[in-house]
Coordinates of C-alpha atoms in Angstrom, one line a residue:
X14 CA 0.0 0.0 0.0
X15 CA 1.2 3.5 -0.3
X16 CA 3.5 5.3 2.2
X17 CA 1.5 7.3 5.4
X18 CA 2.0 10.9 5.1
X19 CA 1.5 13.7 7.7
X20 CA -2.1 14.4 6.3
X21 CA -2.0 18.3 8.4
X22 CA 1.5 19.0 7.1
X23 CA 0.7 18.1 2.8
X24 CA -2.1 19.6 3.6
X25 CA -0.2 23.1 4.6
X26 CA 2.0 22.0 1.8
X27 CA -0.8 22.4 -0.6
X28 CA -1.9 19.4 -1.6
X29 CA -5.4 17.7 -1.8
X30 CA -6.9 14.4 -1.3
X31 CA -7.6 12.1 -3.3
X32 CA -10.4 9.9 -2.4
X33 CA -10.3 7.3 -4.9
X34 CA -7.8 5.4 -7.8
X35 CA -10.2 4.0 -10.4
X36 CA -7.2 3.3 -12.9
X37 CA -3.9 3.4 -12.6
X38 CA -0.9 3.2 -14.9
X39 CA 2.4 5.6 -14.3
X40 CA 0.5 7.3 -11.9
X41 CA -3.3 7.9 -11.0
X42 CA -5.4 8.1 -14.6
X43 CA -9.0 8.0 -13.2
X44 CA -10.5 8.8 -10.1
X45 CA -12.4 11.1 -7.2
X46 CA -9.9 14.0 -5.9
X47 CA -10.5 17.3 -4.3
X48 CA -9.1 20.2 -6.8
X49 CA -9.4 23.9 -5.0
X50 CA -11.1 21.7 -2.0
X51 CA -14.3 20.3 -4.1
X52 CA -15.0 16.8 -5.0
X53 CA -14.2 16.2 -8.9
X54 CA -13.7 13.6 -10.9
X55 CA -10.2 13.1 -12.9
X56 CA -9.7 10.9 -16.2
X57 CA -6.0 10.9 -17.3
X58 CA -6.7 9.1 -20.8
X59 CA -7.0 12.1 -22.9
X60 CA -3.7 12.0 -24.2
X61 CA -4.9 9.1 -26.5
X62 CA -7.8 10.8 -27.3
X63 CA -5.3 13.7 -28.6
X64 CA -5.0 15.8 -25.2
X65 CA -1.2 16.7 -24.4
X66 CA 0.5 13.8 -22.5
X67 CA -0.4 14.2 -18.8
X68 CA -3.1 16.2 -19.3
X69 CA -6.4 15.4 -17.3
X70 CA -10.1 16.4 -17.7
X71 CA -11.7 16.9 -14.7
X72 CA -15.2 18.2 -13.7
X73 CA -17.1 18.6 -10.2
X74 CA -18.8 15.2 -8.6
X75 CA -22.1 15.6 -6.4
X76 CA -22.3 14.9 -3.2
X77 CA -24.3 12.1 -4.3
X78 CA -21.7 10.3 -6.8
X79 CA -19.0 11.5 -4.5
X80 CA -20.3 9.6 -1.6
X81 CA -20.8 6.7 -4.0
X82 CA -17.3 6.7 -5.1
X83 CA -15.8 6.4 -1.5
X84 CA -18.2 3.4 -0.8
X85 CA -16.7 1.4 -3.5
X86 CA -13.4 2.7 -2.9
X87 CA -13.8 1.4 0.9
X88 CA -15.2 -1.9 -0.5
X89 CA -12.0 -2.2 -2.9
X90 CA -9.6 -1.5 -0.1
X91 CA -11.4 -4.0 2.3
X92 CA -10.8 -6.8 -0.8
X93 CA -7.1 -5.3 -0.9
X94 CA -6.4 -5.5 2.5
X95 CA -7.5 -9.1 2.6
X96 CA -5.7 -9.9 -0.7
X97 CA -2.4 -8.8 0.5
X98 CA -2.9 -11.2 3.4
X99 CA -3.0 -13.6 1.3
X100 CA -6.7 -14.8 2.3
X101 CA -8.0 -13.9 -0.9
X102 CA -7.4 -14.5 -4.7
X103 CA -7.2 -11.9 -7.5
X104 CA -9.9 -13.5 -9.4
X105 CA -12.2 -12.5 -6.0
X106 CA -11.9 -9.1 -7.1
X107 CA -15.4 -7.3 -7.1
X108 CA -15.0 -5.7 -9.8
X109 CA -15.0 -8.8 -11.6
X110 CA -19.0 -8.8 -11.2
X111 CA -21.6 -11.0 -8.8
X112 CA -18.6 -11.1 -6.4
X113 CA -20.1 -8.0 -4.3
X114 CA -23.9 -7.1 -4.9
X115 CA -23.5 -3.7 -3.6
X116 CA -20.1 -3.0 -5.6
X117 CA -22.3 -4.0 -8.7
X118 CA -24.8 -1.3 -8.2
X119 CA -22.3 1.1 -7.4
X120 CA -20.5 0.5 -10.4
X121 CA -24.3 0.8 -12.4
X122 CA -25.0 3.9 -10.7
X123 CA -21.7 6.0 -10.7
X124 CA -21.1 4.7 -14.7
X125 CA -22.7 8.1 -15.7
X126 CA -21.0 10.3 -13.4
X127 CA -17.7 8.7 -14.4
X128 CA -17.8 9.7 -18.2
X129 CA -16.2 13.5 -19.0
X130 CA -18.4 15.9 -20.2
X131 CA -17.8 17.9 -22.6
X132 CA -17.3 21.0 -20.3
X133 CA -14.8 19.3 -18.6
X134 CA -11.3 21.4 -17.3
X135 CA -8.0 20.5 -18.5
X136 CA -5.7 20.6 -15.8
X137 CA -1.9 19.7 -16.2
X138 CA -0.1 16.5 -14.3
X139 CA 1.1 18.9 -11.7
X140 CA -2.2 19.2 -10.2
X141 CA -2.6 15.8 -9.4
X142 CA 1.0 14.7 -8.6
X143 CA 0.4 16.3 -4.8
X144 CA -2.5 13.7 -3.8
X145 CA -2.8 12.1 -0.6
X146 CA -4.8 9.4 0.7
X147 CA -7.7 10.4 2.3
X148 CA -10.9 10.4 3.2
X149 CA -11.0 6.6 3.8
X150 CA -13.8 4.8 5.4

């Protein structure tokens, strides 16, 4: 799992949470963080799509799908926990479908909220390199 940080001190360091890793590859590509101290949603993937390499779109999350977001994170770091105690296979993942009933309808409800609209900001890689876990249940 990821280092502990003082959360008080990156906080007076300026960084934000981040509540929730969807995808990962060379660093966080889709998730729930706060940017300016709001809930938003991040997708990293927009340099295939033509963005500049790094770039992210993000865009606010209600309270509703933000709430959401942190249950199924807390139900993915429950499976982790147990996975990395060895207890537990990777094919036992929830995400994997009719592993976890309420990780399913999670994943049905927040589907919408997770695709960028076409409002969405552009923020540079900087703005999501000072993350911190957070927020956990």
């Amino acid at each position: 799992m990821a280092e502990t940080w003082d959360e008080a001190q990156l906080i007076a360091d300026g960084f934000e949470c981040v509540y929730a890793e969807l995808e990962w590859y060379d660093g966080p590509r889709v998730g729930l963080a706060d940017i300016g101290g709001k809930p938003h949603c991040f997708d990293g993937y927009g340099q295939y799509l033509g963005d500049e390499a790094d770039e992210y779109r993000v865009w606010p999350a209600s309270e509703a799908a933000g709430q959401s977001e942190r249950e199924q994170w807390a139900i993915f770091a429950r499976w982790n926990q147990r996975r990395e105690a060895g207890t537990v296979t990777p094919e036992s993942h929830p995400s994997h479908g009719g592993i976890d009933a309420r990780y399913d309808e999670l994943t049905l409800l927040l589907t919408p909220h997770r695709q960028p609209p076409d409002d969405s900001r552009r923020l540079g890689h900087v703005s999501l390199t000072g993350d911190f876990r957070g927020g956990a249940d």
